[in-house]
mmCIF file of C-alpha atoms and ligand atoms in Angstrom:
data_model
loop_
_atom_site.group_PDB
_atom_site.id
_atom_site.type_symbol
_atom_site.label_atom_id
_atom_site.label_comp_id
_atom_site.label_asym_id
_atom_site.label_seq_id
_atom_site.Cartn_x
_atom_site.Cartn_y
_atom_site.Cartn_z
ATOM 1 C CA UNK A 20 75.091 101.161 63.067
ATOM 2 C CA UNK A 21 72.434 99.607 65.299
ATOM 3 C CA UNK A 22 68.780 100.489 64.841
ATOM 4 C CA UNK A 23 65.400 99.303 66.103
ATOM 5 C CA UNK A 24 62.830 98.855 63.344
ATOM 6 C CA UNK A 25 59.353 97.533 62.692
ATOM 7 C CA UNK A 26 57.853 96.498 59.377
ATOM 8 C CA UNK A 27 54.333 95.656 60.541
ATOM 9 C CA UNK A 28 51.944 96.848 63.232
ATOM 10 C CA UNK A 29 51.536 95.004 66.523
ATOM 11 C CA UNK A 30 52.728 94.647 70.103
ATOM 12 C CA UNK A 31 56.234 95.470 71.352
ATOM 13 C CA UNK A 32 57.454 92.160 69.875
ATOM 14 C CA UNK A 33 57.358 93.629 66.335
ATOM 15 C CA UNK A 34 60.354 95.799 67.284
ATOM 16 C CA UNK A 35 63.652 94.212 66.298
ATOM 17 C CA UNK A 36 67.300 95.171 66.419
ATOM 18 C CA UNK A 37 69.045 95.447 63.062
ATOM 19 C CA UNK A 38 72.165 96.854 61.395
ATOM 20 C CA UNK A 39 71.877 99.734 58.950
ATOM 21 C CA UNK A 40 74.361 101.816 56.955
ATOM 22 C CA UNK A 41 75.338 105.158 58.482
ATOM 23 C CA UNK A 42 72.923 107.755 57.020
ATOM 24 C CA UNK A 43 74.281 110.872 55.290
ATOM 25 C CA UNK A 44 72.672 114.251 56.074
ATOM 26 C CA UNK A 45 70.933 115.821 53.070
ATOM 27 C CA UNK A 46 70.711 119.566 52.330
ATOM 28 C CA UNK A 47 69.444 121.453 55.392
ATOM 29 C CA UNK A 48 69.869 118.399 57.618
ATOM 30 C CA UNK A 49 72.103 117.429 60.494
ATOM 31 C CA UNK A 50 73.181 113.966 61.548
ATOM 32 C CA UNK A 51 72.907 113.350 65.275
ATOM 33 C CA UNK A 52 74.581 110.627 67.294
ATOM 34 C CA UNK A 53 71.655 109.700 69.490
ATOM 35 C CA UNK A 54 72.589 109.176 73.143
ATOM 36 C CA UNK A 55 69.138 108.938 74.722
ATOM 37 C CA UNK A 56 65.840 108.164 72.999
ATOM 38 C CA UNK A 57 62.640 109.219 74.786
ATOM 39 C CA UNK A 58 59.494 107.061 74.595
ATOM 40 C CA UNK A 59 55.984 108.527 74.560
ATOM 41 C CA UNK A 60 52.527 106.961 74.234
ATOM 42 C CA UNK A 61 52.427 108.203 70.621
ATOM 43 C CA UNK A 62 55.357 105.895 69.806
ATOM 44 C CA UNK A 63 53.566 102.691 70.806
ATOM 45 C CA UNK A 64 50.289 103.900 69.292
ATOM 46 C CA UNK A 65 52.085 104.469 65.953
ATOM 47 C CA UNK A 66 53.798 101.095 66.256
ATOM 48 C CA UNK A 67 50.448 99.345 66.825
ATOM 49 C CA UNK A 68 49.173 100.874 63.582
ATOM 50 C CA UNK A 69 52.252 99.799 61.619
ATOM 51 C CA UNK A 70 54.439 101.913 59.308
ATOM 52 C CA UNK A 71 52.720 104.259 56.828
ATOM 53 C CA UNK A 72 51.996 102.617 53.446
ATOM 54 C CA UNK A 73 54.958 104.395 51.843
ATOM 55 C CA UNK A 74 57.453 103.218 54.478
ATOM 56 C CA UNK A 75 58.921 99.700 54.379
ATOM 57 C CA UNK A 76 60.836 99.887 57.647
ATOM 58 C CA UNK A 77 60.079 102.346 60.459
ATOM 59 C CA UNK A 78 62.433 103.351 63.277
ATOM 60 C CA UNK A 79 60.286 104.328 66.282
ATOM 61 C CA UNK A 80 60.432 107.215 68.790
ATOM 62 C CA UNK A 81 59.926 110.916 68.175
ATOM 63 C CA UNK A 82 62.072 112.370 70.965
ATOM 64 C CA UNK A 83 65.731 112.120 71.803
ATOM 65 C CA UNK A 84 68.972 113.865 72.656
ATOM 66 C CA UNK A 85 72.517 113.546 71.409
ATOM 67 C CA UNK A 86 75.356 115.290 69.628
ATOM 68 C CA UNK A 87 75.482 116.645 66.063
ATOM 69 C CA UNK A 88 78.247 114.763 64.276
ATOM 70 C CA UNK A 89 77.820 115.830 60.618
ATOM 71 C CA UNK A 90 75.959 118.554 58.716
ATOM 72 C CA UNK A 91 74.450 118.654 55.237
ATOM 73 C CA UNK A 92 74.731 121.314 52.558
ATOM 74 C CA UNK A 93 73.621 124.757 53.714
ATOM 75 C CA UNK A 94 74.004 124.020 57.437
ATOM 76 C CA UNK A 95 76.574 125.901 59.521
ATOM 77 C CA UNK A 96 79.522 123.465 59.945
ATOM 78 C CA UNK A 97 79.965 124.989 63.405
ATOM 79 C CA UNK A 98 76.952 122.956 64.518
ATOM 80 C CA UNK A 99 79.082 119.789 64.578
ATOM 81 C CA UNK A 100 79.726 118.854 68.190
ATOM 82 C CA UNK A 101 76.596 120.631 69.479
ATOM 83 C CA UNK A 102 74.534 118.841 72.146
ATOM 84 C CA UNK A 103 70.916 118.872 70.960
ATOM 85 C CA UNK A 104 67.375 117.816 71.858
ATOM 86 C CA UNK A 105 65.243 116.385 69.074
ATOM 87 C CA UNK A 106 61.563 116.809 68.274
ATOM 88 C CA UNK A 107 59.273 115.114 65.748
ATOM 89 C CA UNK A 108 62.094 112.910 64.446
ATOM 90 C CA UNK A 109 59.641 110.273 63.188
ATOM 91 C CA UNK A 110 56.654 112.443 62.272
ATOM 92 C CA UNK A 111 55.917 111.653 58.629
ATOM 93 C CA UNK A 112 59.455 110.274 58.411
ATOM 94 C CA UNK A 113 60.790 106.715 58.563
ATOM 95 C CA UNK A 114 63.564 107.593 61.001
ATOM 96 C CA UNK A 115 62.930 107.938 64.703
ATOM 97 C CA UNK A 116 65.479 108.152 67.487
ATOM 98 C CA UNK A 117 65.780 104.438 68.383
ATOM 99 C CA UNK A 118 69.005 104.141 66.384
ATOM 100 C CA UNK A 119 72.614 105.186 66.838
ATOM 101 C CA UNK A 120 72.488 107.972 64.241
ATOM 102 C CA UNK A 121 69.558 109.903 62.827
ATOM 103 C CA UNK A 122 69.467 112.565 60.110
ATOM 104 C CA UNK A 123 66.765 115.208 60.319
ATOM 105 C CA UNK A 124 66.054 118.849 59.354
ATOM 106 C CA UNK A 125 68.327 121.051 61.401
ATOM 107 C CA UNK A 126 65.449 122.928 63.043
ATOM 108 C CA UNK A 127 64.437 119.637 64.710
ATOM 109 C CA UNK A 128 67.800 119.428 66.495
ATOM 110 C CA UNK A 129 67.799 122.250 69.020
ATOM 111 C CA UNK A 130 70.880 123.274 71.035
ATOM 112 C CA UNK A 131 70.704 121.885 74.572
ATOM 113 C CA UNK A 132 72.125 124.246 77.213
ATOM 114 C CA UNK A 133 75.199 122.841 78.993
ATOM 115 C CA UNK A 134 73.301 122.717 82.298
ATOM 116 C CA UNK A 135 70.563 120.438 80.903
ATOM 117 C CA UNK A 136 71.137 116.685 80.928
ATOM 118 C CA UNK A 137 70.662 114.480 77.877
ATOM 119 C CA UNK A 138 67.886 112.708 79.824
ATOM 120 C CA UNK A 139 66.052 116.006 80.126
ATOM 121 C CA UNK A 140 66.725 116.662 76.450
ATOM 122 C CA UNK A 141 65.091 113.348 75.528
ATOM 123 C CA UNK A 142 62.037 114.153 77.682
ATOM 124 C CA UNK A 143 61.059 117.394 75.967
ATOM 125 C CA UNK A 144 59.841 117.056 72.381
ATOM 126 C CA UNK A 145 56.333 115.662 72.674
ATOM 127 C CA UNK A 146 55.546 116.478 76.335
ATOM 128 C CA UNK A 147 56.997 119.984 76.575
ATOM 129 C CA UNK A 148 55.781 121.157 73.173
ATOM 130 C CA UNK A 149 52.280 119.844 73.894
ATOM 131 C CA UNK A 150 52.316 121.537 77.299
ATOM 132 C CA UNK A 151 53.540 124.784 75.764
ATOM 133 C CA UNK A 152 50.744 124.766 73.213
ATOM 134 C CA UNK A 153 48.133 124.014 75.885
ATOM 135 C CA UNK A 154 49.383 126.925 77.978
ATOM 136 C CA UNK A 155 49.289 129.378 75.071
ATOM 137 C CA UNK A 156 45.865 128.903 73.480
ATOM 138 C CA UNK A 157 44.047 131.198 75.921
ATOM 139 C CA UNK A 158 42.420 134.325 74.517
ATOM 140 C CA UNK A 159 44.846 137.247 74.563
ATOM 141 C CA UNK A 160 47.903 135.016 74.685
ATOM 142 C CA UNK A 161 50.720 134.886 75.440
ATOM 143 C CA UNK A 162 51.782 132.922 72.352
ATOM 144 C CA UNK A 163 55.224 132.269 73.822
ATOM 145 C CA UNK A 164 55.877 131.492 77.474
ATOM 146 C CA UNK A 165 58.520 133.466 79.337
ATOM 147 C CA UNK A 166 59.048 134.431 82.965
ATOM 148 C CA UNK A 167 56.065 136.441 84.243
ATOM 149 C CA UNK A 168 53.789 136.162 81.192
ATOM 150 C CA UNK A 169 51.266 134.027 83.079
ATOM 151 C CA UNK A 170 51.505 136.153 86.213
ATOM 152 C CA UNK A 171 48.125 136.441 87.936
ATOM 153 C CA UNK A 172 46.674 133.437 86.053
ATOM 154 C CA UNK A 173 45.512 130.224 87.650
ATOM 155 C CA UNK A 174 46.424 127.039 85.784
ATOM 156 C CA UNK A 175 44.947 123.624 86.497
ATOM 157 C CA UNK A 176 47.023 120.671 85.279
ATOM 158 C CA UNK A 177 44.991 117.464 85.185
ATOM 159 C CA UNK A 178 47.236 114.468 85.810
ATOM 160 C CA UNK A 179 50.202 116.365 87.236
ATOM 161 C CA UNK A 180 52.391 113.245 87.474
ATOM 162 C CA UNK A 181 52.054 112.457 83.751
ATOM 163 C CA UNK A 182 54.804 113.345 81.287
ATOM 164 C CA UNK A 183 52.809 116.174 79.687
ATOM 165 C CA UNK A 184 51.437 117.180 83.106
ATOM 166 C CA UNK A 185 54.960 117.387 84.499
ATOM 167 C CA UNK A 186 56.089 119.644 81.646
ATOM 168 C CA UNK A 187 52.958 121.777 82.014
ATOM 169 C CA UNK A 188 53.526 122.329 85.738
ATOM 170 C CA UNK A 189 57.153 123.321 85.184
ATOM 171 C CA UNK A 190 56.421 125.650 82.257
ATOM 172 C CA UNK A 191 53.434 127.269 83.983
ATOM 173 C CA UNK A 192 55.493 127.869 87.145
ATOM 174 C CA UNK A 193 58.345 129.326 85.101
ATOM 175 C CA UNK A 194 55.844 131.652 83.401
ATOM 176 C CA UNK A 195 54.598 132.895 86.775
ATOM 177 C CA UNK A 196 51.199 131.170 87.040
ATOM 178 C CA UNK A 197 49.596 129.825 90.199
ATOM 179 C CA UNK A 198 49.517 126.093 89.527
ATOM 180 C CA UNK A 199 47.068 123.515 90.834
ATOM 181 C CA UNK A 200 47.492 119.879 89.766
ATOM 182 C CA UNK A 201 45.254 116.856 90.123
ATOM 183 C CA UNK A 202 46.544 113.333 90.822
ATOM 184 C CA UNK A 203 45.125 109.990 91.917
ATOM 185 C CA UNK A 204 47.384 109.008 94.826
ATOM 186 C CA UNK A 205 49.898 110.338 97.403
ATOM 187 C CA UNK A 206 52.990 109.238 95.428
ATOM 188 C CA UNK A 207 51.810 111.150 92.371
ATOM 189 C CA UNK A 208 50.997 114.116 94.633
ATOM 190 C CA UNK A 209 54.628 114.147 95.750
ATOM 191 C CA UNK A 210 55.779 114.119 92.123
ATOM 192 C CA UNK A 211 53.467 116.992 91.149
ATOM 193 C CA UNK A 212 54.731 119.007 94.120
ATOM 194 C CA UNK A 213 58.333 118.240 93.181
ATOM 195 C CA UNK A 214 57.587 119.536 89.671
ATOM 196 C CA UNK A 215 56.478 122.808 91.270
ATOM 197 C CA UNK A 216 52.694 122.675 91.710
ATOM 198 C CA UNK A 217 51.571 125.144 94.385
ATOM 199 C CA UNK A 218 48.611 122.992 95.310
ATOM 200 C CA UNK A 219 47.799 119.339 94.596
ATOM 201 C CA UNK A 220 44.317 117.812 94.674
ATOM 202 C CA UNK A 221 43.448 114.100 94.736
ATOM 203 C CA UNK A 222 40.734 113.865 92.089
ATOM 204 C CA UNK A 223 39.551 110.548 93.513
ATOM 205 C CA UNK A 224 38.633 112.185 96.858
ATOM 206 C CA UNK A 225 35.101 113.524 97.399
ATOM 207 C CA UNK A 226 34.480 116.953 95.811
ATOM 208 C CA UNK A 227 37.798 117.791 94.100
ATOM 209 C CA UNK A 228 36.087 120.884 92.600
ATOM 210 C CA UNK A 229 35.615 122.406 96.078
ATOM 211 C CA UNK A 230 39.247 121.682 96.854
ATOM 212 C CA UNK A 231 40.418 123.383 93.620
ATOM 213 C CA UNK A 232 38.089 126.340 94.295
ATOM 214 C CA UNK A 233 39.577 126.730 97.771
ATOM 215 C CA UNK A 234 43.053 127.003 96.220
ATOM 216 C CA UNK A 235 41.943 129.287 93.358
ATOM 217 C CA UNK A 236 38.800 131.126 94.522
ATOM 218 C CA UNK A 237 38.619 133.350 91.388
ATOM 219 C CA UNK A 238 38.545 130.222 89.234
ATOM 220 C CA UNK A 239 40.958 128.643 86.814
ATOM 221 C CA UNK A 240 42.041 130.474 83.632
ATOM 222 C CA UNK A 241 43.686 127.585 81.771
ATOM 223 C CA UNK A 242 43.107 123.861 82.215
ATOM 224 C CA UNK A 243 45.697 121.509 80.698
ATOM 225 C CA UNK A 244 43.448 118.500 80.296
ATOM 226 C CA UNK A 245 44.414 114.854 79.694
ATOM 227 C CA UNK A 246 40.977 113.335 80.335
ATOM 228 C CA UNK A 247 38.439 115.769 78.948
ATOM 229 C CA UNK A 248 35.662 113.199 78.636
ATOM 230 C CA UNK A 249 35.628 112.348 82.324
ATOM 231 C CA UNK A 250 36.671 115.760 83.656
ATOM 232 C CA UNK A 251 34.394 118.125 81.722
ATOM 233 C CA UNK A 252 32.069 118.473 84.729
ATOM 234 C CA UNK A 253 34.937 119.103 87.107
ATOM 235 C CA UNK A 254 36.501 121.630 84.746
ATOM 236 C CA UNK A 255 33.187 123.430 84.288
ATOM 237 C CA UNK A 256 32.858 123.718 88.060
ATOM 238 C CA UNK A 257 36.204 125.463 88.507
ATOM 239 C CA UNK A 258 36.631 127.602 85.359
ATOM 240 C CA UNK A 259 36.822 131.397 85.578
ATOM 241 C CA UNK A 260 34.881 133.467 82.991
ATOM 242 C CA UNK A 261 36.629 133.698 79.558
ATOM 243 C CA UNK A 262 38.845 130.740 80.336
ATOM 244 C CA UNK A 263 39.979 127.782 78.248
ATOM 245 C CA UNK A 264 40.273 124.029 78.575
ATOM 246 C CA UNK A 265 43.162 122.883 76.378
ATOM 247 C CA UNK A 266 42.629 119.145 75.933
ATOM 248 C CA UNK A 267 45.156 116.840 74.385
ATOM 249 C CA UNK A 268 44.039 113.249 75.026
ATOM 250 C CA UNK A 269 40.998 111.021 75.159
ATOM 251 C CA UNK A 270 42.000 109.250 78.361
ATOM 252 C CA UNK A 271 38.875 107.861 80.016
ATOM 253 C CA UNK A 272 36.504 108.372 77.086
ATOM 254 C CA UNK A 273 36.220 109.328 73.425
ATOM 255 C CA UNK A 274 33.378 111.875 73.634
ATOM 256 C CA UNK A 275 32.204 114.627 75.935
ATOM 257 C CA UNK A 276 29.141 116.811 76.233
ATOM 258 C CA UNK A 277 28.772 120.347 77.542
ATOM 259 C CA UNK A 278 25.822 122.508 78.560
ATOM 260 C CA UNK A 279 25.345 125.073 75.757
ATOM 261 C CA UNK A 280 23.936 127.999 77.715
ATOM 262 C CA UNK A 281 26.305 127.768 80.641
ATOM 263 C CA UNK A 282 29.404 127.597 78.449
ATOM 264 C CA UNK A 283 28.471 130.499 76.188
ATOM 265 C CA UNK A 284 27.210 132.762 78.947
ATOM 266 C CA UNK A 285 30.550 132.338 80.703
ATOM 267 C CA UNK A 286 32.511 132.700 77.410
ATOM 268 C CA UNK A 287 34.266 129.401 77.937
ATOM 269 C CA UNK A 288 36.378 127.716 75.301
ATOM 270 C CA UNK A 289 37.461 124.090 74.741
ATOM 271 C CA UNK A 290 40.526 123.951 72.521
ATOM 272 C CA UNK A 291 41.885 120.691 71.074
ATOM 273 C CA UNK A 292 45.662 120.306 70.979
ATOM 274 C CA UNK A 293 47.669 117.915 68.819
ATOM 275 C CA UNK A 294 51.379 118.556 68.862
ATOM 276 C CA UNK A 295 52.014 117.336 65.296
ATOM 277 C CA UNK A 296 49.411 119.473 63.554
ATOM 278 C CA UNK A 297 49.542 122.684 65.544
ATOM 279 C CA UNK A 298 50.520 125.732 63.458
ATOM 280 C CA UNK A 299 54.201 125.983 62.508
ATOM 281 C CA UNK A 300 54.387 129.334 64.277
ATOM 282 C CA UNK A 301 53.232 127.645 67.490
ATOM 283 C CA UNK A 302 55.957 125.015 67.079
ATOM 284 C CA UNK A 303 58.589 127.709 66.683
ATOM 285 C CA UNK A 304 57.318 129.518 69.786
ATOM 286 C CA UNK A 305 57.365 126.262 71.742
ATOM 287 C CA UNK A 306 60.936 125.430 70.705
ATOM 288 C CA UNK A 307 62.117 128.931 71.647
ATOM 289 C CA UNK A 308 60.313 128.929 75.004
ATOM 290 C CA UNK A 309 61.427 125.415 75.927
ATOM 291 C CA UNK A 310 65.034 126.351 75.171
ATOM 292 C CA UNK A 311 64.754 129.503 77.299
ATOM 293 C CA UNK A 312 63.185 127.524 80.145
ATOM 294 C CA UNK A 313 66.008 124.989 79.920
ATOM 295 C CA UNK A 314 68.543 127.791 80.126
ATOM 296 C CA UNK A 315 66.790 129.049 83.269
ATOM 297 C CA UNK A 316 66.924 125.548 84.765
ATOM 298 C CA UNK A 317 63.120 125.459 84.839
ATOM 299 C CA UNK A 318 62.740 122.183 82.920
ATOM 300 C CA UNK A 319 64.260 119.203 84.674
ATOM 301 C CA UNK A 320 63.916 115.422 84.822
ATOM 302 C CA UNK A 321 64.500 112.781 87.480
ATOM 303 C CA UNK A 322 62.529 111.729 90.564
ATOM 304 C CA UNK A 323 63.655 114.776 92.574
ATOM 305 C CA UNK A 324 61.975 117.047 90.037
ATOM 306 C CA UNK A 325 58.848 114.904 89.731
ATOM 307 C CA UNK A 326 59.783 112.805 86.702
ATOM 308 C CA UNK A 327 61.270 109.411 87.685
ATOM 309 C CA UNK A 328 63.352 107.909 84.880
ATOM 310 C CA UNK A 329 63.094 104.297 83.726
ATOM 311 C CA UNK A 330 66.058 103.248 81.581
ATOM 312 C CA UNK A 331 66.418 100.496 79.003
ATOM 313 C CA UNK A 332 69.307 99.672 76.656
ATOM 314 C CA UNK A 333 68.646 99.989 72.897
ATOM 315 C CA UNK A 334 68.251 96.254 72.418
ATOM 316 C CA UNK A 335 65.404 96.299 74.973
ATOM 317 C CA UNK A 336 63.409 99.036 73.240
ATOM 318 C CA UNK A 337 60.485 96.582 73.107
ATOM 319 C CA UNK A 338 60.469 96.501 76.930
ATOM 320 C CA UNK A 339 60.651 100.293 76.994
ATOM 321 C CA UNK A 340 57.576 100.473 74.754
ATOM 322 C CA UNK A 341 55.791 97.912 76.926
ATOM 323 C CA UNK A 342 56.572 99.981 80.034
ATOM 324 C CA UNK A 343 54.981 103.100 78.509
ATOM 325 C CA UNK A 344 52.026 101.094 77.260
ATOM 326 C CA UNK A 345 51.505 99.728 80.774
ATOM 327 C CA UNK A 346 51.453 103.262 82.222
ATOM 328 C CA UNK A 347 54.935 103.688 83.738
ATOM 329 C CA UNK A 348 54.947 106.671 86.085
ATOM 330 C CA UNK A 349 57.543 109.180 84.890
ATOM 331 C CA UNK A 350 59.716 109.010 81.795
ATOM 332 C CA UNK A 351 60.870 105.934 79.923
ATOM 333 C CA UNK A 352 64.188 106.448 78.131
ATOM 334 C CA UNK A 353 66.383 104.238 75.981
ATOM 335 C CA UNK A 354 70.181 104.425 76.241
ATOM 336 C CA UNK A 355 71.336 104.240 72.662
HETATM 337 N N1 NAP B 15 47.571 115.692 71.724
HETATM 338 C C1 NAP B 15 48.882 115.618 71.813
HETATM 339 O O1 NAP B 15 49.611 116.291 71.090
HETATM 340 C C2 NAP B 15 49.495 114.703 72.817
HETATM 341 C C3 NAP B 15 50.811 114.900 73.234
HETATM 342 C C4 NAP B 15 51.323 114.064 74.218
HETATM 343 C C5 NAP B 15 50.547 113.046 74.756
HETATM 344 N N2 NAP B 15 49.296 112.858 74.282
HETATM 345 C C6 NAP B 15 48.439 111.809 74.866
HETATM 346 O O2 NAP B 15 48.185 112.223 76.192
HETATM 347 C C7 NAP B 15 48.079 111.102 77.037
HETATM 348 C C8 NAP B 15 49.028 111.266 78.200
HETATM 349 O O3 NAP B 15 50.362 111.286 77.742
HETATM 350 P P1 NAP B 15 51.575 111.305 78.773
HETATM 351 O O4 NAP B 15 52.807 111.060 78.022
HETATM 352 O O5 NAP B 15 51.492 112.494 79.641
HETATM 353 O O6 NAP B 15 51.207 109.996 79.625
HETATM 354 P P2 NAP B 15 51.497 109.600 81.137
HETATM 355 O O7 NAP B 15 52.866 110.016 81.520
HETATM 356 O O8 NAP B 15 51.133 108.169 81.264
HETATM 357 O O9 NAP B 15 50.460 110.474 81.959
HETATM 358 C C9 NAP B 15 49.096 110.333 81.914
HETATM 359 C C10 NAP B 15 48.560 110.872 83.224
HETATM 360 O O10 NAP B 15 47.154 111.074 83.133
HETATM 361 C C11 NAP B 15 46.641 110.822 84.422
HETATM 362 N N3 NAP B 15 45.200 110.629 84.373
HETATM 363 C C12 NAP B 15 44.500 109.573 83.903
HETATM 364 N N4 NAP B 15 43.180 109.772 84.070
HETATM 365 C C13 NAP B 15 43.042 110.988 84.658
HETATM 366 C C14 NAP B 15 41.930 111.754 85.092
HETATM 367 N N5 NAP B 15 40.677 111.301 84.980
HETATM 368 N N6 NAP B 15 42.157 112.959 85.634
HETATM 369 C C15 NAP B 15 43.414 113.420 85.779
HETATM 370 N N7 NAP B 15 44.507 112.735 85.396
HETATM 371 C C16 NAP B 15 44.316 111.526 84.847
HETATM 372 C C17 NAP B 15 47.434 109.596 84.868
HETATM 373 O O11 NAP B 15 47.478 109.419 86.250
HETATM 374 P P3 NAP B 15 46.298 108.727 87.095
HETATM 375 O O12 NAP B 15 45.687 107.666 86.201
HETATM 376 O O13 NAP B 15 46.934 108.165 88.302
HETATM 377 O O14 NAP B 15 45.423 109.855 87.369
HETATM 378 C C18 NAP B 15 48.830 109.942 84.391
HETATM 379 O O15 NAP B 15 49.577 110.638 85.366
HETATM 380 C C19 NAP B 15 48.344 109.889 76.152
HETATM 381 O O16 NAP B 15 47.098 109.385 75.710
HETATM 382 C C20 NAP B 15 49.094 110.467 74.981
HETATM 383 O O17 NAP B 15 48.954 109.699 73.809
HETATM 384 C C21 NAP B 15 48.746 113.655 73.346
#
């Protein structure tokens, strides 16, 4: 079978196409014929660092979608033929989704409802699970999103045209929140609206805080934050009492400072989110909620739903990585 591998860290050029033997699923594993591999910033960041010391040859890409074609010992044989979306394929494992077949623990291959496309399936793992975690770290929960559970809450999604931002808007809308998103230009505003944001604010315009306050006068209860270092002042200006900023990236800066008295008197919380190391229970909740949202048609991909797709064939995975690294707007996918 064909696979993309890297044996050293570096730019996209370290990725090369190779032939490998068909892997056999071990106990508790499934083998998936990968149809679409999803690319995230984490994939090129890992590639730049090179494979872990214990791994000679790494296949990149955490996310993907395909069809179960074989099962290992202890797995229901009825799973063969199931369409699935994949998460954390390459986390602490040598085998990502940029190959024709991947074996992985069966819990990491989640049934994809018939109404959801494989492209959508390949766009979920990292972005949707990160977004789910960010939307569920507020005091008092909920720990699992479902229709109505964020009713009456105001959610601010920073960077609403980003992959995580897109998932956060869709999940927050599905859960009944009032959703405000920030963007940097009119095209991205269109995308955030298409994803379902009730109100979109250009954060490069003068006084975005006033604009957000106009949309959500009681303040924001949850901020899903991609650029905490540059936005901490803006967030502080729009937060409701007892609210949370769930931050998941260091876009724009590696450190931030906060005023001590103001944050504690308002009972504000800043909560770091990393998808890989969040509690296992939170991962299970995210998988269950994402699957339910898919079934409800609430998670979609494609330009019309705010997530333009950029496709590359497997042999051009290096170009797919370069596109993500250069900040492609939307979702970069690889047709395996
Ligand atoms: N912690 C985790 O578990 C986790 C999970 C997934 C991703 N990440 C990280 O999160 C980052 C984003 O990932 P992604 O896949 O969503 O990337 P993406 O699709 O490229 O989206 C990033 C978005 O952030 C926006 N942005 C940049 N500066 C901003 C600012 N000051 N205010 C508001 N928005 C801003 C960008 O648009 P404009 O520049 O036009 O505003 C863009 O839409 C990456 O660094 C990634 O590694 C972390």
